[in-house]
mmCIF file of C-alpha atoms and ligand atoms in Angstrom:
data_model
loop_
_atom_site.group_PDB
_atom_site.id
_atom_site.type_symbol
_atom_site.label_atom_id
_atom_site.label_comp_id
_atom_site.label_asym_id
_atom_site.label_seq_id
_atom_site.Cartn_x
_atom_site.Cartn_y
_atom_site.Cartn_z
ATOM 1 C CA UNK W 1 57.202 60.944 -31.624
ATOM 2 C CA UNK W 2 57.221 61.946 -35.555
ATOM 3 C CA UNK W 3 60.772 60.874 -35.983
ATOM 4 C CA UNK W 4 60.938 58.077 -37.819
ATOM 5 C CA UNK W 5 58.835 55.004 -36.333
ATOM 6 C CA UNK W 6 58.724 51.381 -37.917
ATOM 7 C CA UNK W 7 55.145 50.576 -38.914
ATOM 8 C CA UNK W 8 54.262 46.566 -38.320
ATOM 9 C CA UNK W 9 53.195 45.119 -41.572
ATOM 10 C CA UNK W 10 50.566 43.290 -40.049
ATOM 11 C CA UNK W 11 48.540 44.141 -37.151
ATOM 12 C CA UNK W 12 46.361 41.568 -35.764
ATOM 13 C CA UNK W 13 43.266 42.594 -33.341
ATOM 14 C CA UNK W 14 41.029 41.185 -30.763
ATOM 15 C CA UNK W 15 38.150 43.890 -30.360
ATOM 16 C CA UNK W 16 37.221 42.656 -27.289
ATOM 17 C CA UNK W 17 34.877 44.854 -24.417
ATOM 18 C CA UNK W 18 31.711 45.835 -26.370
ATOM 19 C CA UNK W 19 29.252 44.570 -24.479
ATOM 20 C CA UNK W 20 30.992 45.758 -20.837
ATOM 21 C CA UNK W 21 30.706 49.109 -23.199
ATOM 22 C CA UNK W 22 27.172 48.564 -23.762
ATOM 23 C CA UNK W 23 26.620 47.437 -20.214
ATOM 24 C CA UNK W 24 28.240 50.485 -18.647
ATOM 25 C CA UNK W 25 25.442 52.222 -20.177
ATOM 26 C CA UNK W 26 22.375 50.363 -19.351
ATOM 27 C CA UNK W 27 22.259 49.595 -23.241
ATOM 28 C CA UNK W 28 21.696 45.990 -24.654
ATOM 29 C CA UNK W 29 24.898 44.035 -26.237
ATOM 30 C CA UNK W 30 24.150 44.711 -29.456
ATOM 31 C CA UNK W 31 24.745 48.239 -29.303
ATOM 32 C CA UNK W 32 27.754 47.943 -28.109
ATOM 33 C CA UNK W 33 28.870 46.019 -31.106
ATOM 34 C CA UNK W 34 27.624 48.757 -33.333
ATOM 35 C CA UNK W 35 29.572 50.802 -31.425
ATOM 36 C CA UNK W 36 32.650 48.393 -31.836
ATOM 37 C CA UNK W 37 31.551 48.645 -36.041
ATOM 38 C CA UNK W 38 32.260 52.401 -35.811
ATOM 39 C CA UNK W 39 35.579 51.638 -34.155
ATOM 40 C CA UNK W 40 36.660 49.255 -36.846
ATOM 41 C CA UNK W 41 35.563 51.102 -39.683
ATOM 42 C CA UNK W 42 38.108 54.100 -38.083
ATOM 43 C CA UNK W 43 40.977 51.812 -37.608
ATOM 44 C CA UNK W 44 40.694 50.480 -40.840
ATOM 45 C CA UNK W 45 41.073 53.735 -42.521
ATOM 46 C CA UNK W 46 43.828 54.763 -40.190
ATOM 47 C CA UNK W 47 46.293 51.645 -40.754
ATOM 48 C CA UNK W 48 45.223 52.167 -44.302
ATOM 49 C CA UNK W 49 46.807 55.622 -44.039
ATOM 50 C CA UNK W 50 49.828 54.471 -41.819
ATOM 51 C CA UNK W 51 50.360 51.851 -44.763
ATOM 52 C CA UNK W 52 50.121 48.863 -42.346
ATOM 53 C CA UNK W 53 50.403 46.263 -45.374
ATOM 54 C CA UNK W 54 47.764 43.673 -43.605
ATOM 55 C CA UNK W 55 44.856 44.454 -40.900
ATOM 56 C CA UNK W 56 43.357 41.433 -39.296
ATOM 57 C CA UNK W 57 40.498 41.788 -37.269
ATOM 58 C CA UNK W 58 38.762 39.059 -34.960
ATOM 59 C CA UNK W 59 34.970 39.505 -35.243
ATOM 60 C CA UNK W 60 33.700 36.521 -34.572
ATOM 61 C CA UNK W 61 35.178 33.008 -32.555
ATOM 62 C CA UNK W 62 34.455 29.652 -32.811
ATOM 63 C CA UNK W 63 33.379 29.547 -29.462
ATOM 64 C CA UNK W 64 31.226 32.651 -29.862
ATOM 65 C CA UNK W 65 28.406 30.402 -31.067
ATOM 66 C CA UNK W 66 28.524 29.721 -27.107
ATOM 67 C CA UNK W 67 26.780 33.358 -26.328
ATOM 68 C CA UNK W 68 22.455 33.316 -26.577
ATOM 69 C CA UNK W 69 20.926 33.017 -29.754
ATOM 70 C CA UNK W 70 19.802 36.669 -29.862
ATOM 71 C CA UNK W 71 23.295 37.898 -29.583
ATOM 72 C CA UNK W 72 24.929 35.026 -31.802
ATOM 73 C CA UNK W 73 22.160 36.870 -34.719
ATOM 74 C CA UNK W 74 23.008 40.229 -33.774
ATOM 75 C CA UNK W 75 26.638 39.840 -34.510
ATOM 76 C CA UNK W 76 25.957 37.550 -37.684
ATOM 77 C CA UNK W 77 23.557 40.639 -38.557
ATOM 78 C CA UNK W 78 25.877 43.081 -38.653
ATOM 79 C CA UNK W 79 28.429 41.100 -40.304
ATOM 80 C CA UNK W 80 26.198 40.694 -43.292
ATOM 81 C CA UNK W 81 25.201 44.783 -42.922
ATOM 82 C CA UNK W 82 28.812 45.902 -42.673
ATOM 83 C CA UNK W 83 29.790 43.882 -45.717
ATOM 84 C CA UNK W 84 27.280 45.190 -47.643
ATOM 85 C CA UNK W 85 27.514 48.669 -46.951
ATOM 86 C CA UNK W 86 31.201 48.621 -46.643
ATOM 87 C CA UNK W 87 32.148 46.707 -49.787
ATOM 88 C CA UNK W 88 32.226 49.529 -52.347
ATOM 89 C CA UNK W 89 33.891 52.073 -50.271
ATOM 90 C CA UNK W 90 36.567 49.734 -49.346
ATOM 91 C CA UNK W 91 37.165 48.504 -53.051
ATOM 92 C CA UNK W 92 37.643 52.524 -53.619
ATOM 93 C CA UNK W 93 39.844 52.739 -51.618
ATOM 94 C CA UNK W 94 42.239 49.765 -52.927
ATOM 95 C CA UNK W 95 41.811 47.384 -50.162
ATOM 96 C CA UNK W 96 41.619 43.534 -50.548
ATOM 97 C CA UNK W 97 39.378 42.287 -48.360
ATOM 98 C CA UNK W 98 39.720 38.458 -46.711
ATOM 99 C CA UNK W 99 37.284 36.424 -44.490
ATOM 100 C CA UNK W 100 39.284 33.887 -42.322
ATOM 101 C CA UNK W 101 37.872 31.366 -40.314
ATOM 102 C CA UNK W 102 35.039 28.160 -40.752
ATOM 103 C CA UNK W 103 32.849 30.223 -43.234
ATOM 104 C CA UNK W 104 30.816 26.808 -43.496
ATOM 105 C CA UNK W 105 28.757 26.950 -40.710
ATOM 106 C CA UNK W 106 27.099 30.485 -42.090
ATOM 107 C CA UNK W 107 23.914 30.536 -44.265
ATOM 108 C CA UNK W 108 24.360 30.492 -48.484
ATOM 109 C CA UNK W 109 23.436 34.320 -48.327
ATOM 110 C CA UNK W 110 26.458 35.223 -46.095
ATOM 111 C CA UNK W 111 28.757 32.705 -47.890
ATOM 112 C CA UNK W 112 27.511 34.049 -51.027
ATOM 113 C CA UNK W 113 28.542 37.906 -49.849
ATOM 114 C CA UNK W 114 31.901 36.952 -48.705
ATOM 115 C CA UNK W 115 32.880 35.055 -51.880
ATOM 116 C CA UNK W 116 31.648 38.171 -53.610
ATOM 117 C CA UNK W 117 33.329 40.513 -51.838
ATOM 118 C CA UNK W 118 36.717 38.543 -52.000
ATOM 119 C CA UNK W 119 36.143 38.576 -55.654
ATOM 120 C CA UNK W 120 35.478 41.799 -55.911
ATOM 121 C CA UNK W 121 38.625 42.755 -54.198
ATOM 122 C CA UNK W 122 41.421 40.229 -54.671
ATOM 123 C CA UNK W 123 43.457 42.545 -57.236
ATOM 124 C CA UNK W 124 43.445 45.611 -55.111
ATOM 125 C CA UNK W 125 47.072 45.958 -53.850
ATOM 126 C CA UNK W 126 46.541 48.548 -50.508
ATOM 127 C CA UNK W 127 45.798 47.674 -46.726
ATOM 128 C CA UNK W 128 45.057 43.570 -46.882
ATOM 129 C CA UNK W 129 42.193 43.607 -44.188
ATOM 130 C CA UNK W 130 41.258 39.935 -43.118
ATOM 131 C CA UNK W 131 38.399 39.479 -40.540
ATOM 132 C CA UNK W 132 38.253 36.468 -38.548
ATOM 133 C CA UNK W 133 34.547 35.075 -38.459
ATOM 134 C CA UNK W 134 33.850 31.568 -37.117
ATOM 135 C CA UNK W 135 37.679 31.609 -36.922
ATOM 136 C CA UNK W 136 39.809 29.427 -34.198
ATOM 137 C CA UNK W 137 43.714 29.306 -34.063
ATOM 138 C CA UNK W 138 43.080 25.193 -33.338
ATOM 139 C CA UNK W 139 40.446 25.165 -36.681
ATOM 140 C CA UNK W 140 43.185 26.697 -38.586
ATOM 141 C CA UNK W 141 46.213 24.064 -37.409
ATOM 142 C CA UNK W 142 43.414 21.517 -38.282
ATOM 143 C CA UNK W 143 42.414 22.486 -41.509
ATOM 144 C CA UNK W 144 46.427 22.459 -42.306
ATOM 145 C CA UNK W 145 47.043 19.237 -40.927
ATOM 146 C CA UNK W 146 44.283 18.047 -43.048
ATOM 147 C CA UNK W 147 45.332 19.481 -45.933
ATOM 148 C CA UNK W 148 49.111 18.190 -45.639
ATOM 149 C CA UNK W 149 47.651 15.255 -44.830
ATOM 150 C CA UNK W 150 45.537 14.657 -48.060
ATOM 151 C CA UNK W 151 48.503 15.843 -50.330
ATOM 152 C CA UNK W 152 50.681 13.330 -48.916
ATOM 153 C CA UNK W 153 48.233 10.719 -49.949
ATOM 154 C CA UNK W 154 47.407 11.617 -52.796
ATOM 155 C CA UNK W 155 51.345 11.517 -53.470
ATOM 156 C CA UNK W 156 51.639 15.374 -54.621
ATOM 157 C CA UNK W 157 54.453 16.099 -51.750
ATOM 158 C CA UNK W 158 56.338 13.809 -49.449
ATOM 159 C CA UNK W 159 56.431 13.696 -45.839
ATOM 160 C CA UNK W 160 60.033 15.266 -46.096
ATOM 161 C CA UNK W 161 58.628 18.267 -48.005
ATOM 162 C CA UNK W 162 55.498 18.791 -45.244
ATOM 163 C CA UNK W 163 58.476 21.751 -43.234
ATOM 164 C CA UNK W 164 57.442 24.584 -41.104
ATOM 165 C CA UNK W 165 57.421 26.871 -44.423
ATOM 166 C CA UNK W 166 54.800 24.286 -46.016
ATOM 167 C CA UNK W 167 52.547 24.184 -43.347
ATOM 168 C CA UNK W 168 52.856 28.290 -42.618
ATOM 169 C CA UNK W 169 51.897 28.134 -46.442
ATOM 170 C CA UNK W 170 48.362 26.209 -45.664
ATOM 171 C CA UNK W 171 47.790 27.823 -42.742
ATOM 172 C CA UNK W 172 45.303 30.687 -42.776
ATOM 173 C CA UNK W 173 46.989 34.103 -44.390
ATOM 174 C CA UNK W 174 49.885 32.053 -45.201
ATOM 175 C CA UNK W 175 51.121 34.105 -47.926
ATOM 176 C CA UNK W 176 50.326 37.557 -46.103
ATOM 177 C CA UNK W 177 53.655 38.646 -44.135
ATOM 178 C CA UNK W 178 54.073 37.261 -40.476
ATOM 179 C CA UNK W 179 51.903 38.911 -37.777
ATOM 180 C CA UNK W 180 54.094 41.655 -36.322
ATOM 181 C CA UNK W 181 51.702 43.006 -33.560
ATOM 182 C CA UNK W 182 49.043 41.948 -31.580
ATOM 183 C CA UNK W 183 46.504 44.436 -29.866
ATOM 184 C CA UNK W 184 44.130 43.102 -27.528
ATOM 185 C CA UNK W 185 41.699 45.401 -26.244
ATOM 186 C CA UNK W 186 38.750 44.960 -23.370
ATOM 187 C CA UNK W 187 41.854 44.159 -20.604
ATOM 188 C CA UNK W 188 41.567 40.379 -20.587
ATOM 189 C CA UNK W 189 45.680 38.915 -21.187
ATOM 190 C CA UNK W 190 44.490 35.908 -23.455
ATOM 191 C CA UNK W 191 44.277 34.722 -26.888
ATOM 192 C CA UNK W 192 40.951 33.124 -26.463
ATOM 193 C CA UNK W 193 41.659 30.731 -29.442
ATOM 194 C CA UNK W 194 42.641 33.305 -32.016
ATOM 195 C CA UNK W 195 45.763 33.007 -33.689
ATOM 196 C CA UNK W 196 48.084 30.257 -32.400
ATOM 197 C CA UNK W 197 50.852 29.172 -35.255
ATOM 198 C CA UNK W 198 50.870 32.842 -36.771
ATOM 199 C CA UNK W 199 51.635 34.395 -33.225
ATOM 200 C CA UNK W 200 54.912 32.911 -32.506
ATOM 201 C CA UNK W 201 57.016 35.906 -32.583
ATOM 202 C CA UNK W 202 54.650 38.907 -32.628
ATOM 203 C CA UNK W 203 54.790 41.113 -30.044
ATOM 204 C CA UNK W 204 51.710 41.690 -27.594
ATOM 205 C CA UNK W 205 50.118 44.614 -26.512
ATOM 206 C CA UNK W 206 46.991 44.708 -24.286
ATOM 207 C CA UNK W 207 45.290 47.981 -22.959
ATOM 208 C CA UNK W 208 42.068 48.002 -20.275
ATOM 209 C CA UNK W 209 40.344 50.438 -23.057
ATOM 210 C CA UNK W 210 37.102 48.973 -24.185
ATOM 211 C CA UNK W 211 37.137 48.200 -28.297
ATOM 212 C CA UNK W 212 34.805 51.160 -29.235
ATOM 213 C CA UNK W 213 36.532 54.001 -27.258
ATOM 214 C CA UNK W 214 39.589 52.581 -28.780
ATOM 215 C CA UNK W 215 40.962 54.844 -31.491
ATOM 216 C CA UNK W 216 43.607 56.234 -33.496
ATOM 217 C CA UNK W 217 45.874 57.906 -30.814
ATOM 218 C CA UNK W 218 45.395 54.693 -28.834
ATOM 219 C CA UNK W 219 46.257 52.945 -32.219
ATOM 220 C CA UNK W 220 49.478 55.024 -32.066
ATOM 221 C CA UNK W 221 50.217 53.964 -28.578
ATOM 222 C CA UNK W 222 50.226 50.584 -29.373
ATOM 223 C CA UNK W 223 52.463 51.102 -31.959
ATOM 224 C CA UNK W 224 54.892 53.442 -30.261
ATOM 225 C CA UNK W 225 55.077 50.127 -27.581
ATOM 226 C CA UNK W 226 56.150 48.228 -30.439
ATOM 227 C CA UNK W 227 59.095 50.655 -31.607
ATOM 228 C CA UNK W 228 59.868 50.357 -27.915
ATOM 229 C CA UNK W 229 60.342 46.575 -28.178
ATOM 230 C CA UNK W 230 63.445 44.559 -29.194
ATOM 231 C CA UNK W 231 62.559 41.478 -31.202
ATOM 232 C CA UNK W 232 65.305 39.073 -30.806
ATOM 233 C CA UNK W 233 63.587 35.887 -32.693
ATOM 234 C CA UNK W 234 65.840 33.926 -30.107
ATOM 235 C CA UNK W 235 68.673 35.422 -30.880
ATOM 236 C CA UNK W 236 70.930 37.731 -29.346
ATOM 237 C CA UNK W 237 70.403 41.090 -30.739
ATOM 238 C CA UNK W 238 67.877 42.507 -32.904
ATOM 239 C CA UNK W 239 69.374 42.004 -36.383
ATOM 240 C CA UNK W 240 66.340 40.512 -38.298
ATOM 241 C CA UNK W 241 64.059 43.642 -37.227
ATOM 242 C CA UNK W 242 62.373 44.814 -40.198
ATOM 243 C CA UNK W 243 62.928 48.596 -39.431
HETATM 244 C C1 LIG N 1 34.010 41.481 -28.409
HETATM 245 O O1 LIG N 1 33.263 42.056 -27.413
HETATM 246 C C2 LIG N 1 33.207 41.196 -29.633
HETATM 247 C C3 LIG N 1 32.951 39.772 -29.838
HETATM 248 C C4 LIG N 1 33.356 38.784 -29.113
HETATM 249 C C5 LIG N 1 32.144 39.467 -30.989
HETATM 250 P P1 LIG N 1 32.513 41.194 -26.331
HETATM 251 O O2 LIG N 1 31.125 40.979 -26.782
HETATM 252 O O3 LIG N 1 33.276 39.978 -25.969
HETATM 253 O O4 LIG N 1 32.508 42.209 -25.110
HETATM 254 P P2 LIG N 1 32.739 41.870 -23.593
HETATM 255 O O5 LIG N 1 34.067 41.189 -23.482
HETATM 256 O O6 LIG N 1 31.615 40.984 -23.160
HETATM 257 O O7 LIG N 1 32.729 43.203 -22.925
HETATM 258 C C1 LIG N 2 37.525 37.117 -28.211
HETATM 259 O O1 LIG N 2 36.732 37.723 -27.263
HETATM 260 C C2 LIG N 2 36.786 37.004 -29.502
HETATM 261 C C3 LIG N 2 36.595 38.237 -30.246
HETATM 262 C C4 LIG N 2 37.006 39.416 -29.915
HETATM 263 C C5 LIG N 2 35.910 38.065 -31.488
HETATM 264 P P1 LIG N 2 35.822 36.875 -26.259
HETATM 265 O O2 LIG N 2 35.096 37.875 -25.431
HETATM 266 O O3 LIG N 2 35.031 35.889 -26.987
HETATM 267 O O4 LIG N 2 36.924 36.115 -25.404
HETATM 268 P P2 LIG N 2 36.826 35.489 -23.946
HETATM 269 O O5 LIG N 2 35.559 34.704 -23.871
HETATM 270 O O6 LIG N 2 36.813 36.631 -22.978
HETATM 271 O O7 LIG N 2 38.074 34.676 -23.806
HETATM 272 MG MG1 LIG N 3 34.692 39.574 -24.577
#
């Protein structure tokens, strides 16, 4: 499995299963999501390694406001923890980091941190690693729409120039490359609202492994599925495959 393998530019995950981890062990939800920290903090340094150009990591949905206050703040918690503590290691190591999603329904303070650590970040030209918080595939077609919408009245574009490569440009991580893979973890087959537009031709790959036993081997897995795959984009052999 060394010979040559294509790596996907840009990986897309759901870390889904940390509380069934936490569960299994008579632990509270919470710790499971520590647990699924660890895991993330691994992967990120591995597809950093593997030069996967762009990372992007759903932490947080916008229907995860549904769970019980406790765990809604535990997860915002550790958001806010993990971008502190993470910040400067990831600016060593070259990585531009990206928050995706409604980022207006979070306090000043955690606003504040993200805009600060895009800052900090936004010249570094490694591993792109975006995290989805408050982040829904239908927000993100809205927020396009809406911004099409108010350029073509305001007369800056015309309805003939509002094409699929326009609105793929206002969409979230519209100038990152197109989403190659997508890993689910946790064994649920769903998108549960994450990316919708950006999805249309990646490839998915789900495993029954819970997010924080997930790890680099497994990583590997996943991608040795997708070297496995032929993408046809509609067509009739596999000509446009990037590697
Ligand atoms: C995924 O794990 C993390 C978030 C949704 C934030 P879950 O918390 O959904 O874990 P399960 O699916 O209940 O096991
Ligand atoms: C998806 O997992 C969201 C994240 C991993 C952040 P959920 O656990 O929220 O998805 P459902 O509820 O099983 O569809
Ligand atoms: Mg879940």
């Amino acid at each position: 499995m060394t010979q040559e393998r294509c790596i996907p530019s840009h990986v897309a995950i759901i870390m889904d299963g940390n509380g069934r981890w936490a569960q299994q062990r008579n632990q509270l939800r919470a710790m499971g999501h520590r647990a699924g920290l660890k895991t993330a903090r691994k992967i990120v340094t591995y597809a950093a390694n593997l030069k996967v150009k762009v990372l992007t990591l759903y932490a947080f949905s916008s229907e995860n406001w549904k769970r019980p206050p406790n765990e809604v703040s535990a997860l915002i918690s550790l958001f806010i923890y993990a971008l502190n503590r993470e910040i400067n290691s990831l600016h060593k190591n070259n990585v531009r980091l990206n928050i995706i999603g409604d980022i207006s329904r979070f306090s000043d303070h955690l606003q504040n941190r993200i805009i600060y650590a895009q800052n900090l970040t936004r010249s570094n030209s490694g591993l792109v690693l975006n995290i989805a918080a408050n982040y829904g595939g239908r927000w993100d077609i809205l927020q396009s729409a809406k911004k099409i919408a108010m350029q073509v009245t305001k007369g800056e574009i015309t309805l003939d120039e509002v094409t699929e490569d326009h609105f793929a440009s206002t969409m979230s991580m519209g100038e990152f490359p197109e989403v190659d893979l997508v890993i689910r973890t946790g064994g649920e087959y769903r998108i549960s609202n994450f990316l919708l537009w950006q999805i249309a031709y990646s490839e998915l790959y789900f495993t029954d492994t819970l997010w924080p036993d997930f790890n680099q081997r497994l990583f590997d897995e996943a991608i040795n599925a997708f070297n496995a795959r032929e993408r046809r984009f509609g067509g009739i052999d596999n000509k446009e495959q990037s590697c």
